[in-house]
GROMACS .gro file of C-alpha atoms in nm:
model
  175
    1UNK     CA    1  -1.218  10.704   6.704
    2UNK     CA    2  -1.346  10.837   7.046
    3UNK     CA    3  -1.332  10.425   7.160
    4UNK     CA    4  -0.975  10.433   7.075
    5UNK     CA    5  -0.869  10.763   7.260
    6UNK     CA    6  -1.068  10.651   7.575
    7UNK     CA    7  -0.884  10.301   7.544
    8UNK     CA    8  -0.535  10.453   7.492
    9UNK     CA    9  -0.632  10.700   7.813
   10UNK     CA   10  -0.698  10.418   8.015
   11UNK     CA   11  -0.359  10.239   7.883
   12UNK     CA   12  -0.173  10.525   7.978
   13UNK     CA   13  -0.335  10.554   8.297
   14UNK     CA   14  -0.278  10.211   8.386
   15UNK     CA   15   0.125  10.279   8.301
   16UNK     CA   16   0.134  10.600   8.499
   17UNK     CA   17   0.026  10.405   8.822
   18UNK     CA   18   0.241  10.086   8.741
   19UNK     CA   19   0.552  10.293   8.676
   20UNK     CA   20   0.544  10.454   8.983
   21UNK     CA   21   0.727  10.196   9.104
   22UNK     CA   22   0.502  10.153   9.444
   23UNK     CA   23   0.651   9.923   9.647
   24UNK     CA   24   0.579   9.724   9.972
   25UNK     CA   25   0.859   9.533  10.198
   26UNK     CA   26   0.869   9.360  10.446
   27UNK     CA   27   1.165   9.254  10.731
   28UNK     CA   28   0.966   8.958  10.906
   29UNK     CA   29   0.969   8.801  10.531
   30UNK     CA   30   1.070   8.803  10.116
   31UNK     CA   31   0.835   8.819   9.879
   32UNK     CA   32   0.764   8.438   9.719
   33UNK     CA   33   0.916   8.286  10.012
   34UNK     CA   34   0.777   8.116  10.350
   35UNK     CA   35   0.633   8.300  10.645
   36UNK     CA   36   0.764   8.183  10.977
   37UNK     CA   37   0.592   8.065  11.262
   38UNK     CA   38   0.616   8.507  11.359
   39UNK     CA   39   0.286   8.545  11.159
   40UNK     CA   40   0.081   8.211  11.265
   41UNK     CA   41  -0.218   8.223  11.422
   42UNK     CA   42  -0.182   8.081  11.776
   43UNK     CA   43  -0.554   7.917  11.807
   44UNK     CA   44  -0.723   7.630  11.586
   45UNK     CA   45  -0.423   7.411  11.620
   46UNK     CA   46  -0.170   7.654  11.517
   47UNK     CA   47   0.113   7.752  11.769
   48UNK     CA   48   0.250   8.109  11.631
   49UNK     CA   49   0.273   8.394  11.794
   50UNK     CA   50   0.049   8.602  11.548
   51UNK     CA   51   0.208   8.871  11.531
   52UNK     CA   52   0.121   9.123  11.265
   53UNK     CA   53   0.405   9.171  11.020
   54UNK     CA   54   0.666   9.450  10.978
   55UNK     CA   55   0.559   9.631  10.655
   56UNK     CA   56   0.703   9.987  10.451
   57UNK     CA   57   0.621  10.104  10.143
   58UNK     CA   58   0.736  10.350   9.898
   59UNK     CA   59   0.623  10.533   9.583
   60UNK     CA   60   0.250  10.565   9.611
   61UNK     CA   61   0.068  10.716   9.328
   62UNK     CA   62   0.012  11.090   9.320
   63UNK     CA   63  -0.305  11.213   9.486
   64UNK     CA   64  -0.296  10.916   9.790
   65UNK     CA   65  -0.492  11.037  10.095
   66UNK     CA   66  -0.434  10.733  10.237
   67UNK     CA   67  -0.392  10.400  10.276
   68UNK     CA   68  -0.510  10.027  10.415
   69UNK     CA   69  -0.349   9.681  10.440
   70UNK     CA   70  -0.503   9.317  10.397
   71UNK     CA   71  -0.386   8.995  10.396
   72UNK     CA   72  -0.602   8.725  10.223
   73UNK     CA   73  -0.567   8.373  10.178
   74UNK     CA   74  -0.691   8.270   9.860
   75UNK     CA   75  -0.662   7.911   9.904
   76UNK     CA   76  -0.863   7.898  10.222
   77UNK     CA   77  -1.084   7.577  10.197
   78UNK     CA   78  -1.403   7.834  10.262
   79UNK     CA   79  -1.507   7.873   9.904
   80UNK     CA   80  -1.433   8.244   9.915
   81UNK     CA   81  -1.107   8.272  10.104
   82UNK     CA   82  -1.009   8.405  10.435
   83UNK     CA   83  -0.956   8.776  10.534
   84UNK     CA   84  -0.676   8.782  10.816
   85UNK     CA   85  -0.609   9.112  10.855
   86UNK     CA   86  -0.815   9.466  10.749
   87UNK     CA   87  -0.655   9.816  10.836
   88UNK     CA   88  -0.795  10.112  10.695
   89UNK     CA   89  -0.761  10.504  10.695
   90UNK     CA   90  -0.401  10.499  10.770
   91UNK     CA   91  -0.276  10.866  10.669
   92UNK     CA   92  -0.093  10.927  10.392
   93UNK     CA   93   0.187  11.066  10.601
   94UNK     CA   94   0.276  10.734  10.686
   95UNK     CA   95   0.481  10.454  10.522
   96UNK     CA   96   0.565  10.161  10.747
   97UNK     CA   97   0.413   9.958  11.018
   98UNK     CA   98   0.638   9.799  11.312
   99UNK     CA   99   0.568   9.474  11.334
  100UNK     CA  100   0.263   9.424  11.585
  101UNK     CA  101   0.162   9.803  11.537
  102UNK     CA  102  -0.088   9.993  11.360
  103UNK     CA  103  -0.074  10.361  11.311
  104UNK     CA  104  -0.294  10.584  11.571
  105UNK     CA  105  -0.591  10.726  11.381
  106UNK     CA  106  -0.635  10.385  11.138
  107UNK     CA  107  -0.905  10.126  11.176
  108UNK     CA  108  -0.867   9.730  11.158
  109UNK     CA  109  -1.237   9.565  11.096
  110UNK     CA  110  -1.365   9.274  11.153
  111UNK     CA  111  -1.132   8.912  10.990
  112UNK     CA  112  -1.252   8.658  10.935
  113UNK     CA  113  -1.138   8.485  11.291
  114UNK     CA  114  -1.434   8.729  11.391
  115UNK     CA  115  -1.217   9.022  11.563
  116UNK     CA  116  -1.090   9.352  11.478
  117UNK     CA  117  -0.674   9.247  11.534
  118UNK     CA  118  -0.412   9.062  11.274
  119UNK     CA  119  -0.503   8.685  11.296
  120UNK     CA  120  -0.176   8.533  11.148
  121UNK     CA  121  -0.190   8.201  10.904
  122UNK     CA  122  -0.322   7.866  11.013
  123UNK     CA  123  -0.408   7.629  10.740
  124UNK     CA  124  -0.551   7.324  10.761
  125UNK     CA  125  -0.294   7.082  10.869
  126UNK     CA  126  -0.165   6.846  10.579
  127UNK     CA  127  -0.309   7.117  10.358
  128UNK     CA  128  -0.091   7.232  10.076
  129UNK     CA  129   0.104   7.557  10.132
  130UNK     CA  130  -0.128   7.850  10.129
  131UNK     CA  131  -0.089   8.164   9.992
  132UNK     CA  132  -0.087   8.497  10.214
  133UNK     CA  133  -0.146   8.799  10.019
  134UNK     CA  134  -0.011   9.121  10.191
  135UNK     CA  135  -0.129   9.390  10.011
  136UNK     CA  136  -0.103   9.800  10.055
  137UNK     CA  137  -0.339  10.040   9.913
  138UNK     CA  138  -0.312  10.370   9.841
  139UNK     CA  139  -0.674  10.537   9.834
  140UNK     CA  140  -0.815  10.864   9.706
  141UNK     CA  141  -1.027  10.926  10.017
  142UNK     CA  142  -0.902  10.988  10.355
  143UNK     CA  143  -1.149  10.742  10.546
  144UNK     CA  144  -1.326  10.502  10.398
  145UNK     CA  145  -1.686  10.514  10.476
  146UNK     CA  146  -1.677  10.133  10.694
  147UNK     CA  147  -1.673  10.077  11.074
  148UNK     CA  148  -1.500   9.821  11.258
  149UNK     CA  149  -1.781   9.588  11.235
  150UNK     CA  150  -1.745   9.595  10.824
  151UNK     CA  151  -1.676   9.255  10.649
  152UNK     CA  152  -1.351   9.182  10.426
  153UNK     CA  153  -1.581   9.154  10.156
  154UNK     CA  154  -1.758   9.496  10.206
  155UNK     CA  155  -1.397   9.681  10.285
  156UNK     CA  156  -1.263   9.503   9.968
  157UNK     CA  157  -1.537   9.649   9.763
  158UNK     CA  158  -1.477   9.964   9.889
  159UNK     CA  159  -1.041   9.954   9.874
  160UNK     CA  160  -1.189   9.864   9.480
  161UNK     CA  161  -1.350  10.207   9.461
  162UNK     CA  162  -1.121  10.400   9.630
  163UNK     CA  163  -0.759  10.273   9.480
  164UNK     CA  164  -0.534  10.462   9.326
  165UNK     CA  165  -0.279  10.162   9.359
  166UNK     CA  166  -0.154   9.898   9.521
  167UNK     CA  167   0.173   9.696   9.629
  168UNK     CA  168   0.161   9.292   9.708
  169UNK     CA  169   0.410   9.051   9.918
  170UNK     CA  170   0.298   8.724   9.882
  171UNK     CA  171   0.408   8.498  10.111
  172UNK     CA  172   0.331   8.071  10.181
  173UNK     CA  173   0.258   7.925  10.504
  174UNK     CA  174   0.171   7.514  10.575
  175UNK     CA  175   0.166   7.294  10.861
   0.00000   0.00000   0.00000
């Protein structure tokens, strides 16, 4: 009996954070739909003008204290994907990025390009389309306990500790 109360807790928990109705948007692109050459990387090839996306969100769960951003690429021929863009500690007071901005008092650690900036998409050419997963998090910490030389897979365990929620655009790029 006590496995079926914890199980229907955890139920309702889950509904109380997906009916929040947390949300993320973007104007430099829809969700399921084709990033332009705005957000491509402009090295390896690739001849964007990588330039971090416009991005606002609304409804985070109760109790945020703040949030991050990341865009992954799953289908990165690397065997474990590719991390294009880390920002952490952005205070809960704010909602929305202009694009090519990060909020003063956030963090952005290291992508996999090897710097601490947005490094837009640049798959392999003749690749198939790859997916770009933009993704807000709303945390229950105020900082997260990384530094700028942190790995996407270190920050990503710790945005797995610390999330209270989270809102996705995903978006295709190929060249």
């Amino acid at each position: 009996m006590k496995k079926l109360g914890l199980i229907l807790a955890s139920l309702t928990l889950c509904t109380l954070v997906h009916a929040s109705g947390f949300t993320l948007q973007s104007t430099d692109f829809k969700d399921q739909a084709p990033m332009g050459s705005k957000q491509e990387f402009n090295s390896f090839g690739c001849t964007g003008q990588n330039v971090s996306p416009q991005l606002s969100w609304q409804n985070a769960p109760i109790g945020t204290k703040s949030f991050a951003i990341t865009v992954y690429d799953p289908d990165a021929p690397t065997g474990s994907g590719w991390w294009h863009w880390l920002v952490v500690n952005i205070p809960a007071s704010v909602n929305q990025l202009a694009s090519g901005q990060v909020p003063v008092g956030s963090l952005q650690t290291r992508t996999d390009y090897g710097g601490n900036v947005y490094g837009g998409a640049c798959p392999p050419a003749g690749d198939k389309p790859h997916r770009y997963i933009h993704t807000v998090w709303a945390l229950d910490v105020e900082q997260l306990p990384v530094d700028a030389n942190a790995s996407g897979a270190l920050v990503g365990f710790m945005l797995n500790q610390h999330a209270l929620g989270k809102a996705r655009l995903t978006t295709f790029f190929s060249r």
